[in-house]
XYZ file of C-alpha atoms in Angstrom:
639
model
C 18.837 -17.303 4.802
C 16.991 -15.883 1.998
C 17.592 -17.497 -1.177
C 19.174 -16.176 -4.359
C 16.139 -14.297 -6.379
C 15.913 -15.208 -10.023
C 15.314 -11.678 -11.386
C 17.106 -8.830 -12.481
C 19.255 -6.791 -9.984
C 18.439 -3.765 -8.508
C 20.367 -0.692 -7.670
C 19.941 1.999 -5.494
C 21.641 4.377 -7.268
C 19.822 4.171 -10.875
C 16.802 5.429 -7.922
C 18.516 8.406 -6.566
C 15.664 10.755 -5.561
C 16.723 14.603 -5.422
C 16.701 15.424 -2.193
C 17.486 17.481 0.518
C 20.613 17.202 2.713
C 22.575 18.601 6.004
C 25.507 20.227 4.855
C 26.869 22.008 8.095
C 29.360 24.387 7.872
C 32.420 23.987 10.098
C 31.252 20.135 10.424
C 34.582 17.324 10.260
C 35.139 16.165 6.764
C 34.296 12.583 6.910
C 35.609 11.698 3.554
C 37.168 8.451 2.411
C 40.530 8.724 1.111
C 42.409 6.281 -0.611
C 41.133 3.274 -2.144
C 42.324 0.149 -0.977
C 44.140 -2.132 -3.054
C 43.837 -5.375 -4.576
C 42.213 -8.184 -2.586
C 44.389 -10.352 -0.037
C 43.332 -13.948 -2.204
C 40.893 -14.647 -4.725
C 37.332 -15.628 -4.252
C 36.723 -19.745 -5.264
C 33.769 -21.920 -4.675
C 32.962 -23.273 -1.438
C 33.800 -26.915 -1.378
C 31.421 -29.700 -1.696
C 31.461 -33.331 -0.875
C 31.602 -36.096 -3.005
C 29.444 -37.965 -0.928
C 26.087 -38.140 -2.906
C 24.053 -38.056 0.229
C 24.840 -34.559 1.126
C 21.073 -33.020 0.398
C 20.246 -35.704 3.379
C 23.097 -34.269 5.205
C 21.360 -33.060 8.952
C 24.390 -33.276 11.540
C 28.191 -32.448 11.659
C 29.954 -35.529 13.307
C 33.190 -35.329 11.892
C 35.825 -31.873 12.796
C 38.921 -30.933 13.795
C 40.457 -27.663 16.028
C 40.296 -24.888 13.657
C 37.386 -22.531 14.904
C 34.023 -23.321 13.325
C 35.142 -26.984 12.950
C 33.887 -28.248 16.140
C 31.658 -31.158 15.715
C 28.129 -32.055 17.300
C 28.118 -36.112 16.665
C 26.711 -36.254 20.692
C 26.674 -33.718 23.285
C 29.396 -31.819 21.829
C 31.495 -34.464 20.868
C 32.351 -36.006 18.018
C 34.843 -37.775 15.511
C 38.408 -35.878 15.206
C 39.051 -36.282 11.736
C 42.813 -36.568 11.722
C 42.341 -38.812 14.282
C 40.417 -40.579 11.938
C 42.876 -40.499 8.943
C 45.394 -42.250 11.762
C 43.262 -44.928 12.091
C 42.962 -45.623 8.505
C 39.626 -43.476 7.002
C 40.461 -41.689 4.173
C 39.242 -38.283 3.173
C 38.920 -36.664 -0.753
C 39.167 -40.369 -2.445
C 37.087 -43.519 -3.082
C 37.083 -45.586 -0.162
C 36.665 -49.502 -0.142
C 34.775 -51.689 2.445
C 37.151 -53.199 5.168
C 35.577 -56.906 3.928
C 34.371 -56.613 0.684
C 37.046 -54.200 -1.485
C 34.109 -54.127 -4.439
C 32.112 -51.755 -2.300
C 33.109 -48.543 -2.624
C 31.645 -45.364 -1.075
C 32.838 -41.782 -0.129
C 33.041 -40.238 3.042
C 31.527 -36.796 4.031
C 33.154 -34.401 6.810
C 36.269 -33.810 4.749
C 36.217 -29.869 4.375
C 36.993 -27.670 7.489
C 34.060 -25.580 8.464
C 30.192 -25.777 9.181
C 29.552 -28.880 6.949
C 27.063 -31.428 7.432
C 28.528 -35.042 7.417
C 26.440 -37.373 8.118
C 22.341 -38.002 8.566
C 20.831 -38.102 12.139
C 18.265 -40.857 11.496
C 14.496 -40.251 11.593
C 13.140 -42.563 9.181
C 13.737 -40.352 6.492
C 13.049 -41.845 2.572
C 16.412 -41.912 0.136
C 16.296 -41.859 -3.463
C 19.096 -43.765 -4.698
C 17.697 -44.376 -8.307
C 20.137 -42.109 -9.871
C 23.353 -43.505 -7.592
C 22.484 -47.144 -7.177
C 19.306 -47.953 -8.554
C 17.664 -47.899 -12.107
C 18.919 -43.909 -13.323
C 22.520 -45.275 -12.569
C 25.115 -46.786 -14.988
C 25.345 -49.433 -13.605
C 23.366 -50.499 -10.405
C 23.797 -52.176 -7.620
C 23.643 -55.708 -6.637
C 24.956 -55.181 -2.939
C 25.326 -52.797 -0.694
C 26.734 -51.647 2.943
C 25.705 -48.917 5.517
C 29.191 -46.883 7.098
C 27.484 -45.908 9.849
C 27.445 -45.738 13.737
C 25.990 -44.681 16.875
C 25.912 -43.418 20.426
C 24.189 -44.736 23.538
C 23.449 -47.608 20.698
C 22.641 -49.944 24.198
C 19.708 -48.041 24.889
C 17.888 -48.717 21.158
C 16.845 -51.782 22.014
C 17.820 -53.812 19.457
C 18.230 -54.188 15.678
C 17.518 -51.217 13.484
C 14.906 -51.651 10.119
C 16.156 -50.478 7.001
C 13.374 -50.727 3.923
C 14.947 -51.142 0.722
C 12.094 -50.038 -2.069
C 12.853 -51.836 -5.758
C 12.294 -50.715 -9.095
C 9.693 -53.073 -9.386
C 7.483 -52.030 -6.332
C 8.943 -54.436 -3.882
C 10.501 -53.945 -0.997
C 12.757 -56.224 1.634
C 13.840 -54.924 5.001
C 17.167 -55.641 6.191
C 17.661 -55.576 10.461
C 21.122 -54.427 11.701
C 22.637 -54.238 15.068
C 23.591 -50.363 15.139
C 27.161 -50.499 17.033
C 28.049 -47.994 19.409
C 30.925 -45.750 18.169
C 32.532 -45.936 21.179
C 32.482 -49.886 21.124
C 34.437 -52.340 19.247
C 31.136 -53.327 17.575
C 29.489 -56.650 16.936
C 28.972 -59.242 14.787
C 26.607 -57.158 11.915
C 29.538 -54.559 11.201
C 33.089 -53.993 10.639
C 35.400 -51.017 11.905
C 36.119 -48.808 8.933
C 38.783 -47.008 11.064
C 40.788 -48.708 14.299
C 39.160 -46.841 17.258
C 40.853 -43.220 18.009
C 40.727 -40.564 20.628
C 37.609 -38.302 19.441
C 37.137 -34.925 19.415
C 36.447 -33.659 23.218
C 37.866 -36.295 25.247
C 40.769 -38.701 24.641
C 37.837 -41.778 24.692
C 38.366 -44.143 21.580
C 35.288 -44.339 19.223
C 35.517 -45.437 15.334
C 32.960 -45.646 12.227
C 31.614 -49.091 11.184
C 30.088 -50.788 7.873
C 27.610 -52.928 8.108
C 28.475 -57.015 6.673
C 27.524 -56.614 2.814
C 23.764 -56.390 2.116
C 22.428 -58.498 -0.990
C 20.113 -57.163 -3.014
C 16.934 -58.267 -4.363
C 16.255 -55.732 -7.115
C 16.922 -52.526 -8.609
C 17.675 -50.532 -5.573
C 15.819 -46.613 -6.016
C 14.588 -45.785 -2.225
C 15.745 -46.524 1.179
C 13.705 -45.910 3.948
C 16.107 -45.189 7.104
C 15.713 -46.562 10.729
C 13.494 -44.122 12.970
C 16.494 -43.754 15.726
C 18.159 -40.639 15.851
C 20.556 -42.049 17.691
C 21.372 -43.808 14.781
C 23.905 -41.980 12.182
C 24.757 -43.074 8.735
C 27.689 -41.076 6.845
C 27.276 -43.295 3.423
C 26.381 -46.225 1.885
C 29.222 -48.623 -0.283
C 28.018 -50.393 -3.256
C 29.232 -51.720 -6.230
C 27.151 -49.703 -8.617
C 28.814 -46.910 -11.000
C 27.619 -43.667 -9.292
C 28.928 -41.523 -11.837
C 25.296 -40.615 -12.609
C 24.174 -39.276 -8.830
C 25.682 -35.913 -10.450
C 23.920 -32.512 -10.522
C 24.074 -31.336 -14.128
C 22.403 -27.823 -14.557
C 23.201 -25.253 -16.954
C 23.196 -21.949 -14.776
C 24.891 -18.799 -14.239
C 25.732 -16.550 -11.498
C 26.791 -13.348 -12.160
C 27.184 -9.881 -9.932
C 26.641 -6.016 -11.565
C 29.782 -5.056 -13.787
C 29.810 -2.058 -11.193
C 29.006 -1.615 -7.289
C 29.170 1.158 -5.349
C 28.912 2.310 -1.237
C 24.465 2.494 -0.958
C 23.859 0.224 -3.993
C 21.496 -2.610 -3.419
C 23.082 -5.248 -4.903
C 21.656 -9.089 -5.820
C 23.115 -11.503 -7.775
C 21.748 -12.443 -11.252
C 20.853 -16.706 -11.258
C 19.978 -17.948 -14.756
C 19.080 -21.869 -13.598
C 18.430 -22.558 -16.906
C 14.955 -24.825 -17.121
C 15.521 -26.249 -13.261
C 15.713 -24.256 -9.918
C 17.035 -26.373 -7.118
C 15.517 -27.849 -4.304
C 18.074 -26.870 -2.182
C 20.198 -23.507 -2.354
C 22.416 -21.975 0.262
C 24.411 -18.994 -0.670
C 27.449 -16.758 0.817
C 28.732 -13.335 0.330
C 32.587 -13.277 0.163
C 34.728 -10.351 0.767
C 38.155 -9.765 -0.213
C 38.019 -13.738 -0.900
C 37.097 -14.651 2.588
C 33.254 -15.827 3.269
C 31.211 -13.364 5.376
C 28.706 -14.327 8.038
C 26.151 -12.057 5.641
C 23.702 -14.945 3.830
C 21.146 -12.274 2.460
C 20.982 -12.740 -1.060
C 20.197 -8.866 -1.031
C 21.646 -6.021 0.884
C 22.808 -3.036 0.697
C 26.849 -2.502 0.440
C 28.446 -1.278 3.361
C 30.665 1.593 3.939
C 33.025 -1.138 4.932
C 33.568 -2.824 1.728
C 34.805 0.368 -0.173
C 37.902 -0.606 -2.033
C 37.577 -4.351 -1.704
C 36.391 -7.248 -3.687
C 33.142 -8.922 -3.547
C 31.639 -12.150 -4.775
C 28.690 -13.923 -4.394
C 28.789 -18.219 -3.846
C 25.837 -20.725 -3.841
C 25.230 -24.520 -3.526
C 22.736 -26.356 -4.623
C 22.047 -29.902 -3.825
C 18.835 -31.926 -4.830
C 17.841 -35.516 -3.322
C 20.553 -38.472 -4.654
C 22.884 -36.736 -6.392
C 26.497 -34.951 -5.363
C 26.417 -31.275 -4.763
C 27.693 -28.272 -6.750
C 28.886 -24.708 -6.232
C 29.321 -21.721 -8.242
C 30.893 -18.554 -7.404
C 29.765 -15.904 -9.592
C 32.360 -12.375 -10.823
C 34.472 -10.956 -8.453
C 33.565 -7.093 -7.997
C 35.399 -4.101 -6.900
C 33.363 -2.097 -4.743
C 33.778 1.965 -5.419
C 33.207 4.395 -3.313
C 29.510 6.085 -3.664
C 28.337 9.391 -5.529
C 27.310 11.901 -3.657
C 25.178 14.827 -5.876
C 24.792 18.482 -5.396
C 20.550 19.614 -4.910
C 21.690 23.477 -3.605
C 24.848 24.819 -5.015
C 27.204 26.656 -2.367
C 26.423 30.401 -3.196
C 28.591 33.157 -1.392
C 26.633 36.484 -0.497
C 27.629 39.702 0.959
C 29.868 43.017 -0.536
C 33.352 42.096 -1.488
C 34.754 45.648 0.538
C 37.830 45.489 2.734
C 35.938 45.207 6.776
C 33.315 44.017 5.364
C 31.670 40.293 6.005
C 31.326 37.545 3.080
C 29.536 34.211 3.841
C 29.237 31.199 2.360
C 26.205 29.055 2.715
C 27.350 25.437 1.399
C 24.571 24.123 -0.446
C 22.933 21.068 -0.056
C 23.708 17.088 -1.159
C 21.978 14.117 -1.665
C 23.075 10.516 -1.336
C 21.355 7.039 -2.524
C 20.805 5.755 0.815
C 19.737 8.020 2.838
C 16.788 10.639 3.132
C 18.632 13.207 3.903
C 22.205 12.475 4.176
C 24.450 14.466 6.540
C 27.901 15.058 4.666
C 31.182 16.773 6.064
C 32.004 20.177 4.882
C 35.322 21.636 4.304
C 35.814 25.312 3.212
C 38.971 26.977 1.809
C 38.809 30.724 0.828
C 40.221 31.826 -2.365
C 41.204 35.245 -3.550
C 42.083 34.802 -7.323
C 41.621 31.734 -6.818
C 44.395 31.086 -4.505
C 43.693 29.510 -1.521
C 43.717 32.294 1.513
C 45.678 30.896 4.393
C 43.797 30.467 7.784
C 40.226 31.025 5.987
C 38.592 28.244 6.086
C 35.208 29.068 8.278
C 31.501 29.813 7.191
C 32.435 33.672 6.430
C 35.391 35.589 5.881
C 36.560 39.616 5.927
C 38.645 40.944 3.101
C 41.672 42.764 4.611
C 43.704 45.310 2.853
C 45.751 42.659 0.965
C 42.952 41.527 -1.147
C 41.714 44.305 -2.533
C 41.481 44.280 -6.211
C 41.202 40.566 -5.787
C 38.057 38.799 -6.682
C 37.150 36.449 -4.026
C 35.511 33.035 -3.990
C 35.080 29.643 -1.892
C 35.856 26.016 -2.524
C 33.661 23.662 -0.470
C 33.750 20.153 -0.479
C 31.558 17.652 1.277
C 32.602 14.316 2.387
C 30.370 11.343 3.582
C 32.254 8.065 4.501
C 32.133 5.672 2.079
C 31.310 8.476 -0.927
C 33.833 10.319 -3.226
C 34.047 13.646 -2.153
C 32.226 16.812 -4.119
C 34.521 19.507 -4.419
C 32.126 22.962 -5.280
C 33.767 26.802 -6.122
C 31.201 29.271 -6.273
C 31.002 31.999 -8.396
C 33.685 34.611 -7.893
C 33.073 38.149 -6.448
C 33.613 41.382 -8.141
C 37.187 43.290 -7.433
C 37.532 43.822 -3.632
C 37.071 47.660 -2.980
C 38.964 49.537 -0.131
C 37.426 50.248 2.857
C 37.046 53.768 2.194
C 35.578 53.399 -0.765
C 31.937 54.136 -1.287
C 30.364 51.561 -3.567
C 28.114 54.434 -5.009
C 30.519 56.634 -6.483
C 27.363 59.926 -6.474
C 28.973 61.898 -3.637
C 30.867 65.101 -4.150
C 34.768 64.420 -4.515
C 33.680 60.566 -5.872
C 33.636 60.134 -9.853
C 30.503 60.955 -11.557
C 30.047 57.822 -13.747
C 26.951 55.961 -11.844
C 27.553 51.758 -10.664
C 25.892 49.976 -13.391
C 24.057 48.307 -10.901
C 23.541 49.254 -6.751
C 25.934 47.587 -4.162
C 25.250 44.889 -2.199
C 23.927 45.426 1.727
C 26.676 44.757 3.361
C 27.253 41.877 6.062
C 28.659 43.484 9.251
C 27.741 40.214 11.434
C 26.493 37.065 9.878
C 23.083 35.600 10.557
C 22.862 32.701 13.290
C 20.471 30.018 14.276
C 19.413 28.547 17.728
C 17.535 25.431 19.354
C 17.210 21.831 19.185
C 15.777 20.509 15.694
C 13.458 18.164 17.083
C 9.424 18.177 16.610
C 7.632 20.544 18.881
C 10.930 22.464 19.832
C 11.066 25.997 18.846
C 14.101 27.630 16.729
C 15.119 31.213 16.145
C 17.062 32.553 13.954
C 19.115 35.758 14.627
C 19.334 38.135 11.998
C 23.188 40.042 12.158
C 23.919 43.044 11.414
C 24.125 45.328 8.322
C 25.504 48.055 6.275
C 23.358 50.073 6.359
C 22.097 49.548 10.120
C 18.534 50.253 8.893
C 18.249 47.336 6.434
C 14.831 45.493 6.678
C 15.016 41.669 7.608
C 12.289 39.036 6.620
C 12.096 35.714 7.336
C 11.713 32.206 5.078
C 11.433 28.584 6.496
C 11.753 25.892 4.608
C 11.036 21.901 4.955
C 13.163 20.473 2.745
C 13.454 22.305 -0.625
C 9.572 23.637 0.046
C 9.057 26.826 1.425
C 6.386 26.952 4.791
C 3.463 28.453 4.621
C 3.247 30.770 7.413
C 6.386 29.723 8.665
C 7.511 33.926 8.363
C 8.882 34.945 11.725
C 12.062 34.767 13.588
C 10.857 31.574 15.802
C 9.536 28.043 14.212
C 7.923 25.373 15.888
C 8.907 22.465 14.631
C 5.911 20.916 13.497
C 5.346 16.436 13.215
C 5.355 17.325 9.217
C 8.872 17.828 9.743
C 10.181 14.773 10.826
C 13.452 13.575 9.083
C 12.932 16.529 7.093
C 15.735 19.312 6.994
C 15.086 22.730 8.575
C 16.595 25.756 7.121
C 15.759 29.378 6.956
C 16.361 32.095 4.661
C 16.807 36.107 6.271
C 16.127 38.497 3.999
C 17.924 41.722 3.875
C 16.503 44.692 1.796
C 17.180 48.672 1.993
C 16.913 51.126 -0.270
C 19.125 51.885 -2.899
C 21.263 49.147 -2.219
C 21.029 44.389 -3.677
C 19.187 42.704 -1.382
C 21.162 39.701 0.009
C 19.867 36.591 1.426
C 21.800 34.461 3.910
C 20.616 30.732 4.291
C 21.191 28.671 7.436
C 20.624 24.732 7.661
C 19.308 24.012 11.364
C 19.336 19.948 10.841
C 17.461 17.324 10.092
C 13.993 16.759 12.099
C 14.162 14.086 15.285
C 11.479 12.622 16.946
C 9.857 15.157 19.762
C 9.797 14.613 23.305
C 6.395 14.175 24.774
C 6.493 16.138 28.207
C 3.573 15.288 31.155
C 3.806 15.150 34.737
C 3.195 12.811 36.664
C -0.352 11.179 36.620
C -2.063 10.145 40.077
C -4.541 7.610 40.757
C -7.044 8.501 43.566
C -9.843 6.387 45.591
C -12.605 8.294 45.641
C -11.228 11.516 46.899
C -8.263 10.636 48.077
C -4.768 10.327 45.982
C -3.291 6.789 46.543
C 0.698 7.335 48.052
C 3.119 4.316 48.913
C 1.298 3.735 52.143
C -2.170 3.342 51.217
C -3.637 -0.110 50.966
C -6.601 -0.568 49.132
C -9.256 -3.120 50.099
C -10.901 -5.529 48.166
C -13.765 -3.820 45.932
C -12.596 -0.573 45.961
C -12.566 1.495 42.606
C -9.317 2.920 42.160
C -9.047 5.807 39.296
C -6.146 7.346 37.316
C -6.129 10.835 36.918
C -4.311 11.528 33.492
C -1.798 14.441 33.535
C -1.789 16.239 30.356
C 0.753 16.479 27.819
C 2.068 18.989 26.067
C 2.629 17.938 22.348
C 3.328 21.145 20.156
C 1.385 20.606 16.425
C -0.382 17.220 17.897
C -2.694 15.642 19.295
C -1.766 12.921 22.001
C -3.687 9.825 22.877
C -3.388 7.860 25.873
C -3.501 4.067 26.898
C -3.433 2.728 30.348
C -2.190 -0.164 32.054
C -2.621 -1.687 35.785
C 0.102 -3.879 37.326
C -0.167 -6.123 40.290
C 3.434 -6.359 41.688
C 4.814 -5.398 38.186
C 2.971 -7.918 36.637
C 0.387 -6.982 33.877
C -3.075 -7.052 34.950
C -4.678 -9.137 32.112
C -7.946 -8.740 30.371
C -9.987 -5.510 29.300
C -10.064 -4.448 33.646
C -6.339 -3.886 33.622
C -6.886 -1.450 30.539
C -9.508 0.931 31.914
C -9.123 4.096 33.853
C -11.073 2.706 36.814
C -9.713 -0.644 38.060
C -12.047 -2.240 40.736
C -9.642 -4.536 43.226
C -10.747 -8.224 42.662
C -9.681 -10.735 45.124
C -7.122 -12.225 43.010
C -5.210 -9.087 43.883
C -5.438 -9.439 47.223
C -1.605 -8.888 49.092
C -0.613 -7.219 45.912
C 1.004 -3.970 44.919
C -1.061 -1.956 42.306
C -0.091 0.372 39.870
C -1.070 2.478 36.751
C 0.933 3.165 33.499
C -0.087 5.689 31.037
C 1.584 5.950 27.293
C 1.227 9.152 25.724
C 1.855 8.592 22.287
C 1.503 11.459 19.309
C 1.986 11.672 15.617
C 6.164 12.950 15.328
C 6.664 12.283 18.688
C 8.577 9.581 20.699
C 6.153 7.692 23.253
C 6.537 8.386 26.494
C 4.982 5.744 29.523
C 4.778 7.471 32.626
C 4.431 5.483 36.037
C 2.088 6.134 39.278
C 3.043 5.765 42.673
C 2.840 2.153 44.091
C 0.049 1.323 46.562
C 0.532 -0.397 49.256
C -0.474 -3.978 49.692
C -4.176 -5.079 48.690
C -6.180 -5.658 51.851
């Protein structure tokens, strides 16, 4: 996992970029309703053993039947630790040696879950200055290992522990490790009385070694190089109240998080960082599989609490965790780039559309959002009219007319958008330039709109190299002229002035839209906008490629001979606005023909290919587009 950073957080939403997004008209509203409510428990440290070995800690021996609690002592078996707890082990307290009641010790393997217990043996060195030796309160003067061990026959005899002294000397101590499955021997004692363990009704037990007398001031053990060998803790009768990790740190989480923040928590260590940190996202209370210290917040965790967990451990000493602030996570904020505009003459018959601007969200480049329209007409909402464009009947006129948009992305708090209102809705009898005999003679401050008779409409797949038209409508008057505008993103094409785009590799992930222009004399222009999409990868299209032998084109039946020159012939591809490149590769009965030979063009049959199948693969591949590996027919066998 990738440990806690000690730096400032980051968030993606103090980097919102302004940019471009699909809005599509007529598109499901995906928005996210309701908030949930408070979490189901409260978010607490994970729990840590008291067992000052746990840094050491390489292998789970001890579990029980709750899932995740399975243990791995051997072969997928293990201790049962309530099974244990009948025999007499206790879990969560001090613990005394079965012989000797002045060595205490404390097991490992008492919290359910993925917890280490217990160290596999490999010779590993273990500083005990702090717990037992000259850092502790009081050190010890004996000591005892609680350990044991499986298919202990087949060690060969005692086991060497080195015990290192304060005063550079050593002594090493030689145990008999018992098998746990045994009753033991004469160099330990059964902590436990044997049980059934976990994966089999077979009774196995923990031991302590006989007491140990020391020589000196006990810092450093040096373990047995058996892994079959397993020690959970060692009993003295030192004060270990010093093998504690004291560290003045904090842990805390942004005050606010939303849907598309990045979000990392904030460590202040203080003047030590630890050796050893693990850390957990937890959700609602609960702990999440998730063990990135950064990440971006899911749509999933709208509405919920969130909290961040570490431990740290160092060599010697118990363990600690912290747990920092628990977070409610609120939905994201979506922001307007185009603001929904409405266009055409507000005339009874006559077409109005809406185009509904354009949205941008932190974590994505575009974002595609839901659109809802409702149609207002003095600002009440117009029953029924809720597509892209909409016809004043006879009951609006007089009305000024306007639409509400909102757009909804899951996960986001919906952006609800009125445009601008229209001017009084005339009959449709009425001539919007009031100059015509029988008409009144005061002059329109300002000319009427063209008029909409059918809206503007797009075609074709928004992919690169695909062309797209867009189809102009119709118009009041008939003889209106219509220009053309495409536009990557918020920047206008150059060139890009016709009916038909192709869809160039510049534009991938990019949204297409076009403007059409509608102008006549006498009368407002008006300009209808249509989003196509955002860009996707092209498709690179080639026929088939052949490979030939001197003249001749190799089919299923044809079986080369040994030191023959056999060509491809490269189809070519067509790959609108760029250029492709090609790469080849031989096979020998699907197999890769290695080296730079099974790269060329020209492969000439080796003897090492002799009974085998032979065929070419060529990968087009082209700026925008998606690669494309196209196969040849398979030859025959190699004579």
């Amino acid at each position: 996992m990738n440990s806690p950073k000690v730096s400032r957080r980051t968030r993606q939403g103090s980097l919102l970029r302004k940019t471009l997004v699909l809005a599509s008209a007529g598109a499901v509203a995906l928005g996210l309703g309701a908030v949930a409510t408070a979490p189901a428990q409260a978010a607490t440290a994970p729990p840590v053993t008291a067992n000052w070995l746990d840094y050491y800690f390489n292998n789970k021996g001890i579990g029980g039947d709750a899932a995740g609690d399975a243990p791995h002592f051997e072969g997928g078996k293990g201790f049962h630790r309530s099974n244990l707890v009948t025999g007499g082990l206790g879990f969560g307290s001090e613990q005394s040696h079965p012989s000797d009641s002045t060595l205490k010790y404390w097991m490992g393997g008492e919290n359910v879950g993925p917890f280490l217990d217990n160290i596999e043996s490999a010779g590993q060195t273990i500083d005990t200055s702090a717990a037992l030796g000259s850092g502790a309160v009081i050190s010890a003067t004996k000591i005892a290992f609680v350990w044991s061990a499986h298919n202990a026959s087949d060690i060969g005899g005692p086991v060497s522990f080195t015990l290192k002294y304060a005063n550079n000397t050593q002594q090493t101590v030689q145990r008999t490790a018992p098998d746990w499955c045994s009753d033991g021997n004469a160099d330990n004692v059964q902590v436990a009385s044997r049980q059934p363990r976990y994966g089999d009704n077979v009774n196995c037990t923990i031991f302590a070694t006989t007491p140990i007398a020391l020589t000196g001031t006990l810092d450093s053990i040096v373990l047995p190089s058996s892994d079959r060998v397993h020690v959970f803790a060692i009993a003295s009768n030192a004060d270990t109240s010093n093998a504690k990790f004291t560290i003045d740190s904090s842990l805390t989480l942004p005050a606010s998080v939303h849907y598309g923040d990045t979000i990392q928590p904030t460590i202040d260590w203080g003047a030590e960082i630890p050796p050893s940190i693990s850390g957990a996202w937890y959700l609602n209370g609960a702990v999440l599989s998730e063990s990135r210290a950064q990440l971006v917040v899911p749509s999933s965790w709208v509405g919920k609490t969130v909290s961040y967990a570490v431990t740290i451990k160092k060599p010697g000493l118990r363990s600690r965790a912290f747990i920092s602030n628990e977070v409610l996570v609120e939905p994201g904020a979506l922001s307007t780039t185009v603001a929904p505009t409405l266009t055409g003459l507000p005339r009874v018959g006559d077409t109005l559309v809406v185009d509904a601007g354009q949205y941008a969200a932190p974590s994505q480049d575009p974002a595609v959002v839901g659109i809802a329209i409702q149609w207002l007409a003095d600002s009440v909402p117009i029953p029924g009219a809720t597509s892209a464009q909409y016809i004043p009947v006879a009951a609006d006129t007089g009305k000024k007319i306007s639409a509400r948009i909102t757009a909804s992305k899951l996960g986001f708090n919906d952006v609800v958008t009125t445009t601008a209102q229209t001017t009084a809705v005339i009959a449709a009898n009425v001539n919007p330039f009031p100059t015509e005999p029988g008409q009144p003679t005061e002059p329109t401050p300002q000319p009427a709109l063209i008029a909409i008779r059918t809206p503007a409409s797009t075609g074709g797949t928004v992919r690169v190299g695909a062309t797209v038209k867009a189809s102009a409508g119709t118009y009041e008057p008939a003889g209106a002229a219509i220009s053309y505008r495409w536009l990557r993103g918020a920047s206008v094409i150059p060139g890009a002035a016709k009916a038909t785009y192709t869809i160039q590799p510049a534009d991938l992930g990019k949204v297409i839209s076009v403007e059409i222009h509608a102008t006549a004399s006498g009368r407002q222009p008006i300009t209808q906008v249509k989003t196509l999409g955002v860009t996707a990868s092209g498709v690179i299209s080639a026929s088939k490629s052949k490979v030939v032998i001197g003249k001749k084109t190799v089919k299923s039946a044809t079986k080369p001979r040994v030191g023959q020159k056999m060509t491809v012939r490269i189809a070519k591809a067509q790959t609108p606005g760029a250029k492709a490149t090609t790469s080849i590769q031989w096979y020998a009965n699907g197999k890769k023909v290695s080296g730079k030979a099974g790269k060329k063009a020209t492969l000439k049959v080796s003897k090492k290919l002799r009974g085998k199948r032979l065929q070419a693969r060529v990968t087009y591949k082209a700026t925008g587009y998606t690669a494309k590996t196209v196969k040849t027919v398979v030859s025959g066998k190699v004579r």
